């Protein structure tokens, strides 16, 4: 065996120092600013913060309350279609229903149409990861190695396009809006493109490269709950078809809560609807395809405007109001304690 050489210092030799270098940084001698917490600075910070939060909160709440919105629940009004859809063997049978409603006042400006779902949980871990981002970028990948299972391939080995539980459960009701003007019925023009995020449309989703979409998706099959393949989502607009379809992209951005709404259409401001939606009688024509009864869910159609702070959601304004109130009350409490202690100190000094 070889002898190991010793690394211990010899007698009389100085051991290496473990002290940090004698520099301003390592010896913590850099110039620093230390705030002087006087009663004036503390109270002013609390009152200024409270006043700022209260002012912002009031503006946000008033802005949210100025949003014009109408919500129509069609879960029960389309009960016949709902019963038909609960039986999976009726997936290829069409079912339509109509819901009438009235706008008492004009909805001016840009009008957005949303579909809302209640009691539909998208935040389960296995559901959230059940997708293949590489496939959605148009790449030729082996989806059996992805997290799409059990919605990855059929028993005969045919891969699903798109794969995963998120895509398979895509909302597929068709909603049209009609304006009943005098004795005529006018279809409200709706925009189905330009509703998704720019980064999603141009970065995260791409179609496979081919001379046409049908050949690009050759050798694949639609998900089990879909009524048509992905390359027929929008046959009229090639730029809104396949993986880059706006409805599909919006659905793939999952919600954190069980009750949510997704943007479906925007009212095209032309002809009678240049200023928005005029007051009057309207009708929703719905092609009912998405079942919700089994998980005790509800479905809504929402017509809403938006303001500089967003839609009709007062949560942020209420949060600012609560924070501002808490900061202001804390300032008053500190002021009371300070006055009490100062009075007691003056009393003892006189004694």
mmCIF file of C-alpha atoms in Angstrom:
data_model
loop_
_atom_site.group_PDB
_atom_site.id
_atom_site.type_symbol
_atom_site.label_atom_id
_atom_site.label_comp_id
_atom_site.label_asym_id
_atom_site.label_seq_id
_atom_site.Cartn_x
_atom_site.Cartn_y
_atom_site.Cartn_z
ATOM 1 C CA UNK A 1 0.000 0.000 0.000
ATOM 2 C CA UNK A 2 1.196 3.508 -0.796
ATOM 3 C CA UNK A 3 1.746 5.922 2.048
ATOM 4 C CA UNK A 4 -0.560 8.895 2.088
ATOM 5 C CA UNK A 5 1.183 12.257 2.124
ATOM 6 C CA UNK A 6 0.322 14.481 5.055
ATOM 7 C CA UNK A 7 -1.168 17.905 4.407
ATOM 8 C CA UNK A 8 -0.821 19.069 7.997
ATOM 9 C CA UNK A 9 1.376 22.152 8.462
ATOM 10 C CA UNK A 10 4.813 21.620 9.924
ATOM 11 C CA UNK A 11 5.790 22.894 13.309
ATOM 12 C CA UNK A 12 6.645 26.575 13.256
ATOM 13 C CA UNK A 13 4.686 27.283 10.046
ATOM 14 C CA UNK A 14 1.736 29.738 10.232
ATOM 15 C CA UNK A 15 -1.661 28.219 9.529
ATOM 16 C CA UNK A 16 -3.706 29.863 6.715
ATOM 17 C CA UNK A 17 -6.228 32.374 8.032
ATOM 18 C CA UNK A 18 -9.925 31.814 7.486
ATOM 19 C CA UNK A 19 -10.830 35.438 8.122
ATOM 20 C CA UNK A 20 -12.395 37.371 5.240
ATOM 21 C CA UNK A 21 -10.333 39.929 3.373
ATOM 22 C CA UNK A 22 -9.938 43.336 4.910
ATOM 23 C CA UNK A 23 -12.149 45.071 2.350
ATOM 24 C CA UNK A 24 -15.100 47.388 2.815
ATOM 25 C CA UNK A 25 -17.484 44.882 1.239
ATOM 26 C CA UNK A 26 -16.409 41.773 3.139
ATOM 27 C CA UNK A 27 -16.009 43.654 6.414
ATOM 28 C CA UNK A 28 -19.415 45.315 5.967
ATOM 29 C CA UNK A 29 -18.103 48.861 6.055
ATOM 30 C CA UNK A 30 -19.979 50.062 2.962
ATOM 31 C CA UNK A 31 -21.998 53.251 3.388
ATOM 32 C CA UNK A 32 -25.630 52.513 4.166
ATOM 33 C CA UNK A 33 -28.823 54.430 4.825
ATOM 34 C CA UNK A 34 -30.766 53.634 7.953
ATOM 35 C CA UNK A 35 -34.236 55.160 8.223
ATOM 36 C CA UNK A 36 -35.042 57.073 11.372
ATOM 37 C CA UNK A 37 -38.410 55.736 12.496
ATOM 38 C CA UNK A 38 -39.915 58.783 14.095
ATOM 39 C CA UNK A 39 -43.579 59.046 14.978
ATOM 40 C CA UNK A 40 -44.117 61.565 12.176
ATOM 41 C CA UNK A 41 -42.569 59.361 9.470
ATOM 42 C CA UNK A 42 -44.415 56.229 10.617
ATOM 43 C CA UNK A 43 -47.823 57.896 10.839
ATOM 44 C CA UNK A 44 -47.401 59.708 7.519
ATOM 45 C CA UNK A 45 -46.483 56.444 5.755
ATOM 46 C CA UNK A 46 -49.569 54.667 7.135
ATOM 47 C CA UNK A 47 -51.970 57.513 6.309
ATOM 48 C CA UNK A 48 -50.508 58.116 2.830
ATOM 49 C CA UNK A 49 -50.652 54.395 2.023
ATOM 50 C CA UNK A 50 -54.224 54.196 3.280
ATOM 51 C CA UNK A 51 -55.314 57.248 1.287
ATOM 52 C CA UNK A 52 -53.683 55.896 -1.889
ATOM 53 C CA UNK A 53 -55.264 52.439 -1.547
ATOM 54 C CA UNK A 54 -58.680 53.899 -0.764
ATOM 55 C CA UNK A 55 -58.541 56.218 -3.784
ATOM 56 C CA UNK A 56 -57.476 53.413 -6.134
ATOM 57 C CA UNK A 57 -60.073 51.055 -4.652
ATOM 58 C CA UNK A 58 -62.909 53.533 -5.155
ATOM 59 C CA UNK A 59 -61.846 54.092 -8.783
ATOM 60 C CA UNK A 60 -61.677 50.342 -9.464
ATOM 61 C CA UNK A 61 -65.048 49.614 -7.860
ATOM 62 C CA UNK A 62 -66.761 52.461 -9.740
ATOM 63 C CA UNK A 63 -65.132 51.291 -12.964
ATOM 64 C CA UNK A 64 -66.283 47.682 -12.440
ATOM 65 C CA UNK A 65 -69.822 48.830 -11.629
ATOM 66 C CA UNK A 66 -69.980 50.817 -14.867
ATOM 67 C CA UNK A 67 -69.672 47.615 -16.930
ATOM 68 C CA UNK A 68 -72.898 46.680 -18.700
ATOM 69 C CA UNK A 69 -73.509 42.950 -18.504
ATOM 70 C CA UNK A 70 -76.344 40.482 -19.057
ATOM 71 C CA UNK A 71 -76.083 36.794 -18.167
ATOM 72 C CA UNK A 72 -78.401 34.055 -19.409
ATOM 73 C CA UNK A 73 -78.410 30.575 -17.856
ATOM 74 C CA UNK A 74 -79.521 28.015 -20.444
ATOM 75 C CA UNK A 75 -78.876 24.815 -18.471
ATOM 76 C CA UNK A 76 -82.559 24.286 -17.653
ATOM 77 C CA UNK A 77 -84.017 26.038 -20.683
ATOM 78 C CA UNK A 78 -82.341 23.443 -22.901
ATOM 79 C CA UNK A 79 -83.303 20.493 -20.695
ATOM 80 C CA UNK A 80 -84.405 18.302 -23.629
ATOM 81 C CA UNK A 81 -81.012 18.665 -25.281
ATOM 82 C CA UNK A 82 -79.306 18.118 -21.960
ATOM 83 C CA UNK A 83 -81.048 14.758 -21.501
ATOM 84 C CA UNK A 84 -80.127 13.774 -25.051
ATOM 85 C CA UNK A 85 -76.450 14.593 -24.529
ATOM 86 C CA UNK A 86 -76.169 12.586 -21.294
ATOM 87 C CA UNK A 87 -76.329 9.409 -23.392
ATOM 88 C CA UNK A 88 -72.987 9.149 -25.188
ATOM 89 C CA UNK A 89 -74.546 7.051 -27.955
ATOM 90 C CA UNK A 90 -76.352 10.206 -29.181
ATOM 91 C CA UNK A 91 -73.133 12.091 -29.887
ATOM 92 C CA UNK A 92 -73.941 12.429 -33.610
ATOM 93 C CA UNK A 93 -77.514 13.688 -33.118
ATOM 94 C CA UNK A 94 -78.034 17.439 -33.377
ATOM 95 C CA UNK A 95 -80.095 19.318 -30.825
ATOM 96 C CA UNK A 96 -81.013 23.011 -30.889
ATOM 97 C CA UNK A 97 -82.748 25.308 -28.445
ATOM 98 C CA UNK A 98 -83.677 28.995 -28.324
ATOM 99 C CA UNK A 99 -83.567 31.441 -25.420
ATOM 100 C CA UNK A 100 -85.308 34.806 -25.656
ATOM 101 C CA UNK A 101 -84.278 37.816 -23.603
ATOM 102 C CA UNK A 102 -84.720 41.581 -23.628
ATOM 103 C CA UNK A 103 -82.257 44.430 -23.390
ATOM 104 C CA UNK A 104 -83.988 47.315 -21.632
ATOM 105 C CA UNK A 105 -81.151 49.750 -22.443
ATOM 106 C CA UNK A 106 -78.572 50.058 -25.179
ATOM 107 C CA UNK A 107 -75.202 48.436 -24.608
ATOM 108 C CA UNK A 108 -72.834 50.915 -26.196
ATOM 109 C CA UNK A 109 -69.261 50.264 -27.242
ATOM 110 C CA UNK A 110 -67.498 46.972 -27.848
ATOM 111 C CA UNK A 111 -69.650 44.031 -26.740
ATOM 112 C CA UNK A 112 -68.070 40.698 -25.876
ATOM 113 C CA UNK A 113 -69.819 37.331 -25.724
ATOM 114 C CA UNK A 114 -68.597 34.790 -23.177
ATOM 115 C CA UNK A 115 -69.623 31.263 -22.293
ATOM 116 C CA UNK A 116 -69.533 30.447 -18.600
ATOM 117 C CA UNK A 117 -69.224 27.097 -16.859
ATOM 118 C CA UNK A 118 -70.019 26.362 -13.240
ATOM 119 C CA UNK A 119 -68.717 23.443 -11.161
ATOM 120 C CA UNK A 120 -66.257 22.400 -13.887
ATOM 121 C CA UNK A 121 -62.870 21.774 -12.248
ATOM 122 C CA UNK A 122 -59.857 22.339 -14.502
ATOM 123 C CA UNK A 123 -57.265 22.634 -11.730
ATOM 124 C CA UNK A 124 -56.659 18.922 -11.068
ATOM 125 C CA UNK A 125 -52.978 18.089 -11.485
ATOM 126 C CA UNK A 126 -53.487 15.210 -13.929
ATOM 127 C CA UNK A 127 -55.915 17.284 -15.981
ATOM 128 C CA UNK A 128 -53.607 20.311 -16.189
ATOM 129 C CA UNK A 129 -50.619 18.310 -17.485
ATOM 130 C CA UNK A 130 -52.689 16.148 -19.849
ATOM 131 C CA UNK A 131 -51.456 17.750 -23.077
ATOM 132 C CA UNK A 132 -48.521 17.664 -25.472
ATOM 133 C CA UNK A 133 -47.036 21.099 -26.091
ATOM 134 C CA UNK A 134 -44.705 19.655 -28.720
ATOM 135 C CA UNK A 135 -47.684 18.275 -30.643
ATOM 136 C CA UNK A 136 -49.487 21.634 -30.424
ATOM 137 C CA UNK A 137 -46.415 23.231 -32.030
ATOM 138 C CA UNK A 138 -46.960 21.040 -35.097
ATOM 139 C CA UNK A 139 -44.054 18.699 -34.409
ATOM 140 C CA UNK A 140 -44.056 15.002 -35.202
ATOM 141 C CA UNK A 141 -43.734 13.492 -31.723
ATOM 142 C CA UNK A 142 -44.455 10.181 -30.046
ATOM 143 C CA UNK A 143 -47.419 11.157 -27.863
ATOM 144 C CA UNK A 144 -47.316 7.803 -26.050
ATOM 145 C CA UNK A 145 -44.383 9.233 -24.104
ATOM 146 C CA UNK A 146 -46.358 12.350 -23.157
ATOM 147 C CA UNK A 147 -48.817 12.928 -20.324
ATOM 148 C CA UNK A 148 -51.851 12.624 -22.634
ATOM 149 C CA UNK A 149 -52.879 9.140 -21.477
ATOM 150 C CA UNK A 150 -55.545 7.802 -21.560
ATOM 151 C CA UNK A 151 -56.420 10.237 -24.392
ATOM 152 C CA UNK A 152 -53.301 9.620 -26.459
ATOM 153 C CA UNK A 153 -54.066 6.773 -28.877
ATOM 154 C CA UNK A 154 -56.957 4.524 -29.786
ATOM 155 C CA UNK A 155 -56.816 0.762 -29.326
ATOM 156 C CA UNK A 156 -55.696 0.268 -32.915
ATOM 157 C CA UNK A 157 -52.717 2.578 -32.288
ATOM 158 C CA UNK A 158 -54.057 5.646 -34.118
ATOM 159 C CA UNK A 159 -52.824 8.779 -32.327
ATOM 160 C CA UNK A 160 -55.286 11.459 -31.281
ATOM 161 C CA UNK A 161 -54.855 14.990 -32.574
ATOM 162 C CA UNK A 162 -54.923 16.881 -30.323
ATOM 163 C CA UNK A 163 -54.254 14.526 -27.438
ATOM 164 C CA UNK A 164 -54.946 14.915 -23.729
ATOM 165 C CA UNK A 165 -57.874 15.419 -21.374
ATOM 166 C CA UNK A 166 -57.964 19.212 -21.825
ATOM 167 C CA UNK A 167 -58.450 19.018 -25.570
ATOM 168 C CA UNK A 168 -60.871 16.105 -25.299
ATOM 169 C CA UNK A 169 -63.207 18.074 -22.997
ATOM 170 C CA UNK A 170 -63.280 21.199 -25.189
ATOM 171 C CA UNK A 171 -66.452 23.283 -24.997
ATOM 172 C CA UNK A 172 -68.279 22.762 -28.306
ATOM 173 C CA UNK A 173 -71.678 24.458 -28.050
ATOM 174 C CA UNK A 174 -72.448 26.753 -30.978
ATOM 175 C CA UNK A 175 -74.090 30.052 -29.986
ATOM 176 C CA UNK A 176 -75.644 32.556 -32.384
ATOM 177 C CA UNK A 177 -77.343 35.849 -31.537
ATOM 178 C CA UNK A 178 -80.402 37.272 -33.340
ATOM 179 C CA UNK A 179 -82.008 40.700 -33.005
ATOM 180 C CA UNK A 180 -85.810 40.787 -33.302
ATOM 181 C CA UNK A 181 -86.467 44.137 -34.976
ATOM 182 C CA UNK A 182 -90.174 44.783 -35.606
ATOM 183 C CA UNK A 183 -91.306 41.766 -37.619
ATOM 184 C CA UNK A 184 -87.856 40.833 -38.959
ATOM 185 C CA UNK A 185 -85.062 38.773 -37.442
ATOM 186 C CA UNK A 186 -81.521 40.074 -37.927
ATOM 187 C CA UNK A 187 -78.503 37.945 -37.155
ATOM 188 C CA UNK A 188 -75.965 39.849 -35.084
ATOM 189 C CA UNK A 189 -72.541 39.652 -36.821
ATOM 190 C CA UNK A 190 -69.964 38.067 -34.529
ATOM 191 C CA UNK A 191 -66.172 37.921 -34.828
ATOM 192 C CA UNK A 192 -64.614 34.530 -34.130
ATOM 193 C CA UNK A 193 -60.967 35.574 -34.599
ATOM 194 C CA UNK A 194 -58.750 37.949 -32.667
ATOM 195 C CA UNK A 195 -60.047 36.674 -29.318
ATOM 196 C CA UNK A 196 -56.982 34.733 -28.125
ATOM 197 C CA UNK A 197 -53.690 36.019 -26.756
ATOM 198 C CA UNK A 198 -51.133 37.014 -29.385
ATOM 199 C CA UNK A 199 -48.431 34.865 -27.771
ATOM 200 C CA UNK A 200 -50.706 31.809 -27.859
ATOM 201 C CA UNK A 201 -51.777 32.327 -31.444
ATOM 202 C CA UNK A 202 -48.312 33.027 -32.848
ATOM 203 C CA UNK A 203 -45.896 31.267 -30.500
ATOM 204 C CA UNK A 204 -47.443 28.367 -28.581
ATOM 205 C CA UNK A 205 -49.711 26.877 -31.272
ATOM 206 C CA UNK A 206 -48.806 25.963 -34.847
ATOM 207 C CA UNK A 207 -50.154 23.576 -37.453
ATOM 208 C CA UNK A 208 -47.998 20.856 -39.002
ATOM 209 C CA UNK A 209 -46.390 21.937 -42.241
ATOM 210 C CA UNK A 210 -48.084 20.511 -45.330
ATOM 211 C CA UNK A 211 -49.765 21.689 -48.519
ATOM 212 C CA UNK A 212 -53.181 21.392 -46.814
ATOM 213 C CA UNK A 213 -54.455 20.648 -43.322
ATOM 214 C CA UNK A 214 -56.203 17.400 -44.118
ATOM 215 C CA UNK A 215 -52.922 15.871 -45.313
ATOM 216 C CA UNK A 216 -51.051 17.442 -42.382
ATOM 217 C CA UNK A 217 -53.238 15.514 -39.937
ATOM 218 C CA UNK A 218 -53.292 12.307 -41.988
ATOM 219 C CA UNK A 219 -52.858 9.218 -39.828
ATOM 220 C CA UNK A 220 -54.465 10.849 -36.788
ATOM 221 C CA UNK A 221 -57.999 10.812 -35.406
ATOM 222 C CA UNK A 222 -60.157 13.273 -33.504
ATOM 223 C CA UNK A 223 -60.469 12.986 -29.692
ATOM 224 C CA UNK A 224 -63.324 10.709 -28.532
ATOM 225 C CA UNK A 225 -65.651 13.533 -27.426
ATOM 226 C CA UNK A 226 -65.202 15.614 -30.574
ATOM 227 C CA UNK A 227 -67.738 15.599 -33.388
ATOM 228 C CA UNK A 228 -65.280 16.554 -36.125
ATOM 229 C CA UNK A 229 -61.499 16.445 -36.648
ATOM 230 C CA UNK A 230 -59.263 19.347 -35.728
ATOM 231 C CA UNK A 231 -58.708 20.452 -39.342
ATOM 232 C CA UNK A 232 -62.455 21.147 -39.693
ATOM 233 C CA UNK A 233 -62.855 23.482 -36.707
ATOM 234 C CA UNK A 234 -63.238 26.432 -39.078
ATOM 235 C CA UNK A 235 -63.635 25.424 -42.698
ATOM 236 C CA UNK A 236 -64.221 29.012 -43.865
ATOM 237 C CA UNK A 237 -60.983 30.511 -42.550
ATOM 238 C CA UNK A 238 -57.738 28.610 -43.062
ATOM 239 C CA UNK A 239 -55.950 30.952 -40.597
ATOM 240 C CA UNK A 240 -58.404 29.942 -37.864
ATOM 241 C CA UNK A 241 -58.285 26.204 -38.409
ATOM 242 C CA UNK A 242 -56.456 23.331 -36.793
ATOM 243 C CA UNK A 243 -54.342 23.997 -33.724
ATOM 244 C CA UNK A 244 -54.486 27.770 -34.297
ATOM 245 C CA UNK A 245 -58.272 27.907 -33.928
ATOM 246 C CA UNK A 246 -59.151 30.664 -31.444
ATOM 247 C CA UNK A 247 -61.843 28.651 -29.635
ATOM 248 C CA UNK A 248 -59.414 25.774 -29.160
ATOM 249 C CA UNK A 249 -56.563 28.031 -27.995
ATOM 250 C CA UNK A 250 -58.776 29.799 -25.443
ATOM 251 C CA UNK A 251 -60.017 26.485 -24.053
ATOM 252 C CA UNK A 252 -56.475 25.156 -23.652
ATOM 253 C CA UNK A 253 -55.691 27.962 -21.170
ATOM 254 C CA UNK A 254 -57.212 26.274 -18.121
ATOM 255 C CA UNK A 255 -58.916 28.090 -15.260
ATOM 256 C CA UNK A 256 -57.866 28.022 -11.616
ATOM 257 C CA UNK A 257 -61.443 28.032 -10.314
ATOM 258 C CA UNK A 258 -64.462 25.793 -10.822
ATOM 259 C CA UNK A 259 -66.617 28.698 -12.047
ATOM 260 C CA UNK A 260 -65.136 30.587 -14.979
ATOM 261 C CA UNK A 261 -65.928 32.258 -18.266
ATOM 262 C CA UNK A 262 -64.089 32.222 -21.591
ATOM 263 C CA UNK A 263 -64.323 34.697 -24.426
ATOM 264 C CA UNK A 264 -66.360 33.225 -27.259
ATOM 265 C CA UNK A 265 -67.165 36.019 -29.745
ATOM 266 C CA UNK A 266 -67.096 39.795 -30.230
ATOM 267 C CA UNK A 267 -69.917 41.775 -31.766
ATOM 268 C CA UNK A 268 -68.887 43.189 -35.122
ATOM 269 C CA UNK A 269 -69.818 46.853 -35.126
ATOM 270 C CA UNK A 270 -71.440 47.250 -38.535
ATOM 271 C CA UNK A 271 -74.859 48.285 -39.871
ATOM 272 C CA UNK A 272 -77.385 48.466 -37.007
ATOM 273 C CA UNK A 273 -74.747 47.505 -34.467
ATOM 274 C CA UNK A 274 -72.228 50.260 -35.143
ATOM 275 C CA UNK A 275 -72.718 51.769 -31.679
ATOM 276 C CA UNK A 276 -73.151 48.407 -29.936
ATOM 277 C CA UNK A 277 -76.293 46.428 -29.153
ATOM 278 C CA UNK A 278 -79.510 48.491 -29.271
ATOM 279 C CA UNK A 279 -82.287 47.890 -26.753
ATOM 280 C CA UNK A 280 -84.895 45.371 -27.807
ATOM 281 C CA UNK A 281 -85.692 41.680 -27.975
ATOM 282 C CA UNK A 282 -82.976 39.136 -28.747
ATOM 283 C CA UNK A 283 -82.708 35.386 -29.179
ATOM 284 C CA UNK A 284 -79.849 32.988 -28.542
ATOM 285 C CA UNK A 285 -79.842 30.061 -30.975
ATOM 286 C CA UNK A 286 -77.783 27.315 -29.349
ATOM 287 C CA UNK A 287 -76.570 24.053 -30.795
ATOM 288 C CA UNK A 288 -76.329 22.033 -27.578
ATOM 289 C CA UNK A 289 -73.354 19.637 -27.495
ATOM 290 C CA UNK A 290 -71.569 20.051 -24.141
ATOM 291 C CA UNK A 291 -73.129 17.949 -21.312
ATOM 292 C CA UNK A 292 -72.966 19.293 -17.755
ATOM 293 C CA UNK A 293 -75.626 17.343 -15.830
ATOM 294 C CA UNK A 294 -73.377 14.519 -14.627
ATOM 295 C CA UNK A 295 -71.075 16.855 -12.682
ATOM 296 C CA UNK A 296 -73.989 19.113 -11.611
ATOM 297 C CA UNK A 297 -72.726 21.988 -13.700
ATOM 298 C CA UNK A 298 -74.389 25.032 -15.197
ATOM 299 C CA UNK A 299 -73.892 26.851 -18.482
ATOM 300 C CA UNK A 300 -74.257 30.564 -19.146
ATOM 301 C CA UNK A 301 -74.009 33.015 -22.011
ATOM 302 C CA UNK A 302 -72.747 36.461 -21.025
ATOM 303 C CA UNK A 303 -72.880 39.689 -23.015
ATOM 304 C CA UNK A 304 -70.598 42.277 -21.478
ATOM 305 C CA UNK A 305 -68.601 45.418 -22.101
ATOM 306 C CA UNK A 306 -65.121 46.144 -20.765
ATOM 307 C CA UNK A 307 -63.517 49.224 -19.241
ATOM 308 C CA UNK A 308 -59.938 50.351 -18.627
ATOM 309 C CA UNK A 309 -59.718 48.111 -15.548
ATOM 310 C CA UNK A 310 -61.131 45.021 -17.266
ATOM 311 C CA UNK A 311 -64.500 43.330 -16.947
ATOM 312 C CA UNK A 312 -67.137 43.206 -14.246
ATOM 313 C CA UNK A 313 -64.942 41.948 -11.408
ATOM 314 C CA UNK A 314 -64.813 44.142 -8.279
ATOM 315 C CA UNK A 315 -62.353 41.882 -6.425
ATOM 316 C CA UNK A 316 -59.274 44.054 -7.047
ATOM 317 C CA UNK A 317 -61.118 47.206 -5.996
ATOM 318 C CA UNK A 318 -62.402 45.558 -2.823
ATOM 319 C CA UNK A 319 -58.882 44.339 -2.027
ATOM 320 C CA UNK A 320 -57.559 47.891 -2.332
ATOM 321 C CA UNK A 321 -60.381 49.218 -0.136
ATOM 322 C CA UNK A 322 -59.678 46.626 2.558
ATOM 323 C CA UNK A 323 -55.944 47.350 2.469
ATOM 324 C CA UNK A 324 -56.515 51.099 2.604
ATOM 325 C CA UNK A 325 -58.954 50.786 5.493
ATOM 326 C CA UNK A 326 -56.551 48.542 7.419
ATOM 327 C CA UNK A 327 -53.648 50.972 6.900
ATOM 328 C CA UNK A 328 -55.746 53.977 7.963
ATOM 329 C CA UNK A 329 -57.097 52.240 11.081
ATOM 330 C CA UNK A 330 -53.575 51.161 12.009
ATOM 331 C CA UNK A 331 -52.466 54.790 11.718
ATOM 332 C CA UNK A 332 -55.236 55.920 14.067
ATOM 333 C CA UNK A 333 -54.399 53.166 16.569
ATOM 334 C CA UNK A 334 -50.720 54.165 16.595
ATOM 335 C CA UNK A 335 -51.730 57.806 16.998
ATOM 336 C CA UNK A 336 -53.905 56.938 19.990
ATOM 337 C CA UNK A 337 -51.146 54.891 21.619
ATOM 338 C CA UNK A 338 -48.622 57.670 21.028
ATOM 339 C CA UNK A 339 -50.873 60.352 22.549
ATOM 340 C CA UNK A 340 -51.605 58.166 25.568
ATOM 341 C CA UNK A 341 -47.923 57.439 26.199
ATOM 342 C CA UNK A 342 -46.954 61.094 25.716
ATOM 343 C CA UNK A 343 -49.630 62.204 28.180
ATOM 344 C CA UNK A 344 -48.396 59.675 30.722
ATOM 345 C CA UNK A 345 -44.773 60.793 30.204
ATOM 346 C CA UNK A 346 -45.731 64.447 30.723
ATOM 347 C CA UNK A 347 -47.573 63.537 33.906
ATOM 348 C CA UNK A 348 -44.576 61.752 35.402
ATOM 349 C CA UNK A 349 -42.249 64.610 34.436
ATOM 350 C CA UNK A 350 -44.466 67.074 36.331
ATOM 351 C CA UNK A 351 -44.350 64.814 39.382
#
